[in-house]
mmCIF file of C-alpha atoms in Angstrom:
data_model
loop_
_atom_site.group_PDB
_atom_site.id
_atom_site.type_symbol
_atom_site.label_atom_id
_atom_site.label_comp_id
_atom_site.label_asym_id
_atom_site.label_seq_id
_atom_site.Cartn_x
_atom_site.Cartn_y
_atom_site.Cartn_z
ATOM 1 C CA MET V 1 225.894 79.841 257.520
ATOM 2 C CA LYS V 2 224.962 78.966 253.898
ATOM 3 C CA LYS V 3 222.191 81.578 253.927
ATOM 4 C CA ILE V 4 224.628 84.254 255.158
ATOM 5 C CA THR V 5 227.172 83.344 252.475
ATOM 6 C CA LEU V 6 224.508 83.387 249.772
ATOM 7 C CA PHE V 7 223.256 86.812 250.951
ATOM 8 C CA LEU V 8 226.752 88.295 250.878
ATOM 9 C CA THR V 9 227.404 86.797 247.427
ATOM 10 C CA LEU V 10 224.202 88.213 245.994
ATOM 11 C CA THR V 11 224.874 91.612 247.563
ATOM 12 C CA LEU V 12 228.357 91.744 246.021
ATOM 13 C CA ALA V 13 226.930 90.726 242.625
ATOM 14 C CA LEU V 14 224.383 93.529 242.766
ATOM 15 C CA VAL V 15 227.038 96.103 243.658
ATOM 16 C CA LEU V 16 229.264 94.993 240.783
ATOM 17 C CA ALA V 17 226.338 95.054 238.355
ATOM 18 C CA ALA V 18 225.426 98.598 239.429
ATOM 19 C CA CYS V 19 229.028 99.762 238.868
ATOM 20 C CA GLY V 20 229.426 98.059 235.468
ATOM 21 C CA ASN V 21 228.164 98.935 232.020
ATOM 22 C CA GLY V 22 225.974 95.849 231.460
ATOM 23 C CA ASP V 23 228.301 94.367 228.840
ATOM 24 C CA ASP V 24 229.595 91.482 230.982
ATOM 25 C CA SER V 25 228.479 88.288 229.265
ATOM 26 C CA GLY V 26 228.563 86.468 232.590
ATOM 27 C CA ASN V 27 225.648 88.377 234.105
ATOM 28 C CA GLY V 28 223.011 86.151 232.549
ATOM 29 C CA GLU V 29 221.221 88.960 230.704
ATOM 30 C CA GLU V 30 222.202 87.996 227.152
ATOM 31 C CA SER V 31 220.388 84.667 227.139
ATOM 32 C CA GLY V 32 217.249 86.157 228.657
ATOM 33 C CA ASN V 33 216.102 82.716 229.868
ATOM 34 C CA GLY V 34 217.585 82.595 233.357
ATOM 35 C CA GLU V 35 219.702 79.534 232.607
ATOM 36 C CA SER V 36 222.862 81.144 233.967
ATOM 37 C CA GLU V 37 221.392 81.073 237.466
ATOM 38 C CA GLY V 38 221.740 77.292 237.523
ATOM 39 C CA ASN V 39 225.228 77.050 236.025
ATOM 40 C CA GLY V 40 228.724 77.271 237.429
ATOM 41 C CA ASP V 41 230.056 76.466 240.857
ATOM 42 C CA ASN V 42 226.858 77.579 242.585
ATOM 43 C CA GLY V 43 224.601 75.346 240.432
ATOM 44 C CA ARG V 44 222.449 72.505 241.716
ATOM 45 C CA VAL V 45 224.837 69.847 240.430
ATOM 46 C CA ALA V 46 227.718 71.370 242.390
ATOM 47 C CA GLU V 47 225.505 71.559 245.486
ATOM 48 C CA LEU V 48 224.589 67.882 245.239
ATOM 49 C CA GLN V 49 228.225 66.923 244.707
ATOM 50 C CA GLU V 50 229.200 68.898 247.794
ATOM 51 C CA GLU V 51 226.369 67.408 249.872
ATOM 52 C CA GLY V 52 227.039 63.909 248.512
ATOM 53 C CA THR V 53 223.318 63.076 248.628
ATOM 54 C CA VAL V 54 220.411 63.317 246.199
ATOM 55 C CA ASN V 55 216.763 63.127 247.307
ATOM 56 C CA VAL V 56 214.798 60.736 245.119
ATOM 57 C CA GLY V 57 211.023 60.318 245.135
ATOM 58 C CA PHE V 58 209.649 56.884 244.235
ATOM 59 C CA ALA V 59 206.445 54.847 244.498
ATOM 60 C CA ASN V 60 206.347 51.255 245.655
ATOM 61 C CA GLU V 61 206.076 49.583 242.258
ATOM 62 C CA PRO V 62 208.230 46.494 241.830
ATOM 63 C CA PRO V 63 210.280 45.894 239.773
ATOM 64 C CA TYR V 64 210.859 49.561 238.847
ATOM 65 C CA ALA V 65 211.440 51.166 242.237
ATOM 66 C CA PHE V 66 210.424 49.901 245.669
ATOM 67 C CA GLU V 67 211.438 49.509 249.272
ATOM 68 C CA ASN V 68 212.382 45.977 250.331
ATOM 69 C CA SER V 69 209.990 45.201 253.195
ATOM 70 C CA GLU V 70 212.563 42.999 254.942
ATOM 71 C CA THR V 71 215.726 45.079 254.629
ATOM 72 C CA GLY V 72 214.317 48.576 254.117
ATOM 73 C CA GLU V 73 216.710 48.990 251.182
ATOM 74 C CA LEU V 74 215.726 50.671 247.929
ATOM 75 C CA GLU V 75 215.596 48.231 245.028
ATOM 76 C CA GLY V 76 214.412 48.027 241.426
ATOM 77 C CA ALA V 77 215.797 48.742 237.969
ATOM 78 C CA ASN V 78 215.094 52.483 238.039
ATOM 79 C CA ILE V 79 216.627 52.915 241.478
ATOM 80 C CA GLU V 80 219.719 51.054 240.259
ATOM 81 C CA ILE V 81 219.913 53.228 237.137
ATOM 82 C CA ALA V 82 219.513 56.463 239.095
ATOM 83 C CA THR V 83 222.128 55.351 241.624
ATOM 84 C CA ALA V 84 224.622 54.535 238.862
ATOM 85 C CA VAL V 85 223.960 57.819 237.042
ATOM 86 C CA PHE V 86 224.382 59.961 240.149
ATOM 87 C CA GLU V 87 227.549 58.091 241.082
ATOM 88 C CA GLU V 88 228.855 58.938 237.616
ATOM 89 C CA MET V 89 227.951 62.565 238.385
ATOM 90 C CA GLY V 90 229.902 62.458 241.659
ATOM 91 C CA VAL V 91 226.930 62.068 244.013
ATOM 92 C CA GLU V 92 227.417 58.949 246.098
ATOM 93 C CA GLU V 93 224.240 58.569 248.176
ATOM 94 C CA VAL V 94 220.608 58.193 247.063
ATOM 95 C CA ASN V 95 218.134 59.211 249.763
ATOM 96 C CA GLY V 96 214.775 57.647 248.889
ATOM 97 C CA HIS V 97 211.370 59.127 249.721
ATOM 98 C CA LEU V 98 208.387 56.796 249.367
ATOM 99 C CA THR V 99 205.116 58.365 248.180
ATOM 100 C CA ASP V 100 201.955 57.501 246.269
ATOM 101 C CA TRP V 101 202.270 57.382 242.486
ATOM 102 C CA GLY V 102 199.944 60.339 242.039
ATOM 103 C CA GLU V 103 202.113 62.492 244.314
ATOM 104 C CA LEU V 104 205.400 62.000 242.439
ATOM 105 C CA ILE V 105 205.137 64.904 239.983
ATOM 106 C CA PRO V 106 203.512 67.283 242.517
ATOM 107 C CA GLY V 107 206.331 66.397 244.920
ATOM 108 C CA VAL V 108 209.136 67.224 242.502
ATOM 109 C CA GLN V 109 207.251 70.371 241.480
ATOM 110 C CA ALA V 110 207.164 71.452 245.124
ATOM 111 C CA GLY V 111 210.887 70.777 245.583
ATOM 112 C CA GLN V 112 210.384 67.849 247.960
ATOM 113 C CA TYR V 113 212.719 65.737 245.794
ATOM 114 C CA ASP V 114 215.578 66.482 243.418
ATOM 115 C CA VAL V 115 214.333 63.795 241.048
ATOM 116 C CA ILE V 116 211.630 61.155 240.791
ATOM 117 C CA THR V 117 212.363 57.693 239.429
ATOM 118 C CA ALA V 118 209.633 55.123 238.984
ATOM 119 C CA GLY V 119 209.782 53.969 235.383
ATOM 120 C CA MET V 120 207.337 56.816 234.679
ATOM 121 C CA ALA V 121 206.322 56.963 231.025
ATOM 122 C CA ILE V 122 207.161 60.163 229.149
ATOM 123 C CA LEU V 123 203.836 61.660 228.034
ATOM 124 C CA PRO V 124 202.974 65.101 226.617
ATOM 125 C CA ASP V 125 200.751 66.090 229.558
ATOM 126 C CA ARG V 126 203.422 65.056 232.052
ATOM 127 C CA CYS V 127 206.001 67.057 230.115
ATOM 128 C CA GLU V 128 203.941 70.160 230.922
ATOM 129 C CA ASN V 129 204.575 69.656 234.641
ATOM 130 C CA ALA V 130 208.080 68.160 234.857
ATOM 131 C CA ILE V 131 211.179 67.782 232.679
ATOM 132 C CA PHE V 132 212.267 64.252 231.834
ATOM 133 C CA SER V 133 215.643 62.721 231.235
ATOM 134 C CA GLU V 134 216.210 60.808 228.035
ATOM 135 C CA PRO V 135 214.490 57.374 228.104
ATOM 136 C CA GLU V 136 216.047 54.812 230.432
ATOM 137 C CA MET V 137 213.947 51.826 229.334
ATOM 138 C CA GLN V 138 210.946 50.754 227.273
ATOM 139 C CA TYR V 139 208.162 48.340 228.188
ATOM 140 C CA GLY V 140 204.778 46.931 227.132
ATOM 141 C CA GLU V 141 201.504 46.036 228.879
ATOM 142 C CA GLY V 142 200.199 43.048 230.849
ATOM 143 C CA LEU V 143 197.020 41.601 232.374
ATOM 144 C CA VAL V 144 196.063 39.489 235.391
ATOM 145 C CA VAL V 145 192.688 37.721 235.422
ATOM 146 C CA ALA V 146 190.833 35.216 237.591
ATOM 147 C CA ALA V 147 192.172 31.672 237.428
ATOM 148 C CA GLY V 148 191.108 29.962 234.229
ATOM 149 C CA ASN V 149 190.423 33.322 232.571
ATOM 150 C CA PRO V 150 186.629 32.756 232.625
ATOM 151 C CA GLU V 151 185.921 35.853 230.498
ATOM 152 C CA GLY V 152 188.507 34.847 227.857
ATOM 153 C CA ILE V 153 190.337 38.176 228.073
ATOM 154 C CA GLN V 154 193.478 38.380 225.945
ATOM 155 C CA SER V 155 193.497 42.067 225.002
ATOM 156 C CA TYR V 156 192.181 45.488 225.892
ATOM 157 C CA ALA V 157 189.790 45.117 222.950
ATOM 158 C CA ASP V 158 188.271 42.030 224.642
ATOM 159 C CA ILE V 159 187.510 44.180 227.702
ATOM 160 C CA ALA V 160 185.865 46.843 225.525
ATOM 161 C CA ASP V 161 183.765 44.211 223.736
ATOM 162 C CA ASN V 162 182.258 42.937 227.002
ATOM 163 C CA PRO V 163 180.546 45.719 229.003
ATOM 164 C CA ASP V 164 180.066 43.349 231.956
ATOM 165 C CA VAL V 165 183.828 43.108 232.516
ATOM 166 C CA THR V 166 185.268 45.279 235.307
ATOM 167 C CA LEU V 167 188.877 46.443 234.974
ATOM 168 C CA ALA V 168 190.971 47.452 238.011
ATOM 169 C CA LEU V 169 193.584 50.170 237.336
ATOM 170 C CA MET V 170 196.011 51.998 239.589
ATOM 171 C CA GLU V 171 195.094 55.677 239.764
ATOM 172 C CA GLY V 172 197.265 58.082 237.783
ATOM 173 C CA THR V 173 198.722 55.482 235.404
ATOM 174 C CA THR V 174 198.934 55.464 231.619
ATOM 175 C CA GLN V 175 196.575 52.485 231.380
ATOM 176 C CA PHE V 176 193.561 54.808 231.669
ATOM 177 C CA ASP V 177 194.536 56.428 228.361
ATOM 178 C CA PHE V 178 195.409 53.130 226.698
ATOM 179 C CA VAL V 179 192.140 51.362 227.488
ATOM 180 C CA GLU V 180 190.160 54.461 226.512
ATOM 181 C CA GLN V 181 191.843 54.371 223.095
ATOM 182 C CA GLU V 182 190.754 50.727 222.834
ATOM 183 C CA GLY V 183 187.132 51.599 223.591
ATOM 184 C CA VAL V 184 186.813 50.579 227.262
ATOM 185 C CA SER V 185 184.088 52.703 228.894
ATOM 186 C CA ASP V 186 184.577 54.635 232.142
ATOM 187 C CA ASP V 187 181.873 52.656 233.933
ATOM 188 C CA GLN V 188 183.920 49.480 233.423
ATOM 189 C CA ILE V 189 186.901 50.873 235.336
ATOM 190 C CA MET V 190 187.611 50.504 239.050
ATOM 191 C CA SER V 191 190.317 52.890 240.299
ATOM 192 C CA VAL V 192 192.514 51.644 243.157
ATOM 193 C CA ALA V 193 195.477 53.097 245.038
ATOM 194 C CA ASP V 194 198.186 50.569 244.195
ATOM 195 C CA ILE V 195 199.167 47.388 242.354
ATOM 196 C CA PRO V 196 198.366 45.009 245.257
ATOM 197 C CA GLY V 197 194.908 46.599 245.359
ATOM 198 C CA GLN V 198 194.416 45.733 241.689
ATOM 199 C CA LEU V 199 195.235 42.068 242.214
ATOM 200 C CA SER V 200 193.179 41.957 245.401
ATOM 201 C CA ALA V 201 190.177 43.238 243.440
ATOM 202 C CA VAL V 202 190.525 40.394 240.942
ATOM 203 C CA GLN V 203 191.201 37.825 243.668
ATOM 204 C CA SER V 204 188.054 38.858 245.575
ATOM 205 C CA GLY V 205 185.875 38.955 242.458
ATOM 206 C CA ASN V 206 185.282 42.705 242.620
ATOM 207 C CA ALA V 207 187.080 43.048 239.269
ATOM 208 C CA ASP V 208 187.560 40.654 236.388
ATOM 209 C CA VAL V 209 190.936 41.882 235.218
ATOM 210 C CA ALA V 210 193.829 44.114 236.279
ATOM 211 C CA ALA V 211 196.140 45.919 233.857
ATOM 212 C CA ALA V 212 199.568 47.494 234.297
ATOM 213 C CA THR V 213 202.940 47.451 232.589
ATOM 214 C CA GLU V 214 204.078 43.896 231.907
ATOM 215 C CA ALA V 215 206.999 43.951 234.326
ATOM 216 C CA THR V 216 204.873 45.451 237.117
ATOM 217 C CA ILE V 217 201.941 43.086 236.796
ATOM 218 C CA ARG V 218 204.211 40.039 236.463
ATOM 219 C CA ALA V 219 206.211 40.980 239.583
ATOM 220 C CA ALA V 220 202.995 41.564 241.576
ATOM 221 C CA TYR V 221 201.492 38.272 240.390
ATOM 222 C CA GLU V 222 204.602 36.286 241.280
ATOM 223 C CA SER V 223 204.834 37.997 244.664
ATOM 224 C CA LEU V 224 201.183 37.235 245.461
ATOM 225 C CA GLY V 225 201.642 33.507 244.902
ATOM 226 C CA SER V 226 197.908 32.853 244.661
ATOM 227 C CA ASP V 227 196.111 30.157 242.680
ATOM 228 C CA ASP V 228 193.062 32.419 242.458
ATOM 229 C CA VAL V 229 194.564 34.569 239.686
ATOM 230 C CA GLU V 230 196.735 34.080 236.630
ATOM 231 C CA LEU V 231 198.856 36.131 234.254
ATOM 232 C CA VAL V 232 197.635 36.382 230.659
ATOM 233 C CA GLU V 233 200.711 34.996 228.932
ATOM 234 C CA ASP V 234 199.302 35.417 225.411
ATOM 235 C CA PHE V 235 198.266 39.053 225.914
ATOM 236 C CA GLU V 236 197.937 40.967 222.634
ATOM 237 C CA GLN V 237 199.793 44.278 222.852
ATOM 238 C CA PRO V 238 197.454 47.078 221.699
ATOM 239 C CA ASP V 239 198.369 49.139 218.672
ATOM 240 C CA VAL V 240 197.746 52.505 220.346
ATOM 241 C CA GLU V 241 199.692 55.701 220.860
ATOM 242 C CA GLY V 242 202.060 55.404 223.821
ATOM 243 C CA ILE V 243 202.880 51.689 223.539
ATOM 244 C CA PRO V 244 205.596 50.748 224.017
ATOM 245 C CA SER V 245 206.072 53.192 226.875
ATOM 246 C CA TYR V 246 209.407 54.873 227.495
ATOM 247 C CA GLY V 247 210.280 55.366 231.164
ATOM 248 C CA ALA V 248 212.610 58.039 232.517
ATOM 249 C CA ALA V 249 213.575 60.084 235.548
ATOM 250 C CA ALA V 250 211.835 63.451 235.979
ATOM 251 C CA PHE V 251 212.944 66.758 237.465
ATOM 252 C CA ASN V 252 211.569 70.117 238.548
ATOM 253 C CA GLN V 253 211.063 72.396 235.547
ATOM 254 C CA ASP V 254 213.632 74.839 236.944
ATOM 255 C CA ASP V 255 216.350 72.152 237.143
ATOM 256 C CA GLU V 256 217.441 71.985 233.509
ATOM 257 C CA GLU V 257 221.120 72.024 234.507
ATOM 258 C CA LEU V 258 220.597 68.972 236.726
ATOM 259 C CA ARG V 259 218.568 67.181 234.046
ATOM 260 C CA ASP V 260 221.228 67.899 231.414
ATOM 261 C CA ALA V 261 224.003 66.579 233.660
ATOM 262 C CA TYR V 262 221.927 63.462 234.323
ATOM 263 C CA ASN V 263 221.449 62.935 230.580
ATOM 264 C CA GLU V 264 225.167 63.258 229.944
ATOM 265 C CA ALA V 265 225.990 60.629 232.551
ATOM 266 C CA LEU V 266 223.125 58.379 231.403
ATOM 267 C CA GLU V 267 224.369 58.424 227.813
ATOM 268 C CA LYS V 268 227.858 57.419 228.949
ATOM 269 C CA LEU V 269 226.462 54.495 230.962
ATOM 270 C CA LYS V 270 224.357 53.352 228.001
ATOM 271 C CA GLU V 271 227.386 53.353 225.747
ATOM 272 C CA ASP V 272 229.703 51.530 228.169
ATOM 273 C CA GLY V 273 227.153 48.760 228.860
ATOM 274 C CA THR V 274 226.311 49.668 232.467
ATOM 275 C CA ILE V 275 222.588 50.179 231.774
ATOM 276 C CA ASP V 276 222.407 46.857 229.905
ATOM 277 C CA GLU V 277 224.002 45.127 232.879
ATOM 278 C CA ILE V 278 221.498 46.691 235.286
ATOM 279 C CA LEU V 279 218.541 45.622 233.122
ATOM 280 C CA ASP V 280 219.836 42.071 232.748
ATOM 281 C CA ASN V 281 220.326 41.727 236.517
ATOM 282 C CA ALA V 282 216.994 43.288 237.536
ATOM 283 C CA ASP V 283 213.905 41.142 238.056
ATOM 284 C CA GLY V 284 211.430 41.439 235.214
ATOM 285 C CA PHE V 285 213.780 43.071 232.683
ATOM 286 C CA THR V 286 216.325 42.184 230.042
ATOM 287 C CA ALA V 287 218.571 44.442 228.027
ATOM 288 C CA ASP V 288 217.325 42.889 224.775
ATOM 289 C CA SER V 289 213.667 43.636 225.594
ATOM 290 C CA ASN V 290 213.896 46.887 227.533
ATOM 291 C CA ARG V 291 216.965 48.854 226.414
ATOM 292 C CA VAL V 292 216.657 52.167 224.590
ATOM 293 C CA GLU V 293 219.654 52.911 222.412
ATOM 294 C CA VAL V 294 221.088 56.429 222.394
ATOM 295 C CA GLY V 295 219.024 58.423 219.894
ATOM 296 C CA GLU V 296 216.554 55.595 219.241
ATOM 297 C CA MET V 297 213.694 57.595 220.768
ATOM 298 C CA THR V 298 214.139 61.036 222.321
ATOM 299 C CA THR V 299 212.283 62.779 225.113
ATOM 300 C CA GLU V 300 211.625 65.713 222.796
ATOM 301 C CA GLU V 301 209.798 63.423 220.356
ATOM 302 C CA LEU V 302 207.778 61.781 223.147
ATOM 303 C CA CYS V 303 206.809 65.101 224.723
ATOM 304 C CA GLN V 304 205.510 66.239 221.338
ATOM 305 C CA GLY V 305 203.378 63.126 221.085
#
């Protein structure tokens, strides 16, 4: 029925355009960028409000966004933020779709999801393939090593200085760029599919160290509950481009209207304290450590590097 209605609407629009003189400012021709197609009552925001559901892609990465193995519920700071923002927009239900980290951007590009939310860092190369909301949070890096830290690793530079050290990283993450900037060679890196795989590599002795964002690696370490590994509590944050990272939701490049509406609602929730409350109540985060004030750092600046 929706397809029939859309066909009739488009047909009527074409007839009216053929009969007119081209001066109607509502026909989308003046801007020349196609933005008018996504605005108004027939825009994506209005569709989501009518449907009452938004499809969200996420990867299992506690404490950002994950599926609770016992309840099946979606949890994590970024899921909570997205839920609050869409509620503010008039969309009540978040329908989660679990996928691998490396498939998040391809999935939103293909229209499988309306948005992806996983604490994904805003980076120039990612900005070429998706459009990001304004930053929702900021975060640093962390390491897990074998118990007793036998290699004395306290920084990425320590890994670079010892060519015998093997580093386990989750494929598709920003850590590849960070450790490269610190001088870690490619032949020192073991690529694995997920965070548990990183810790398993260290636990089994196949890797000496695992690196991820601090909140991620801490949550994984605490969940593992093993005496075979330990968190590097005195880790030295590297002075490299991209740290701290700024995480945000990401949208299809054609969904500027939806992204802009999300930003408007996000800004309101930052200003009224809702985002601070979410961060303070989420495992692994605090408002003082992870908040991003309105205007403190913009997506435009981050996409430009």
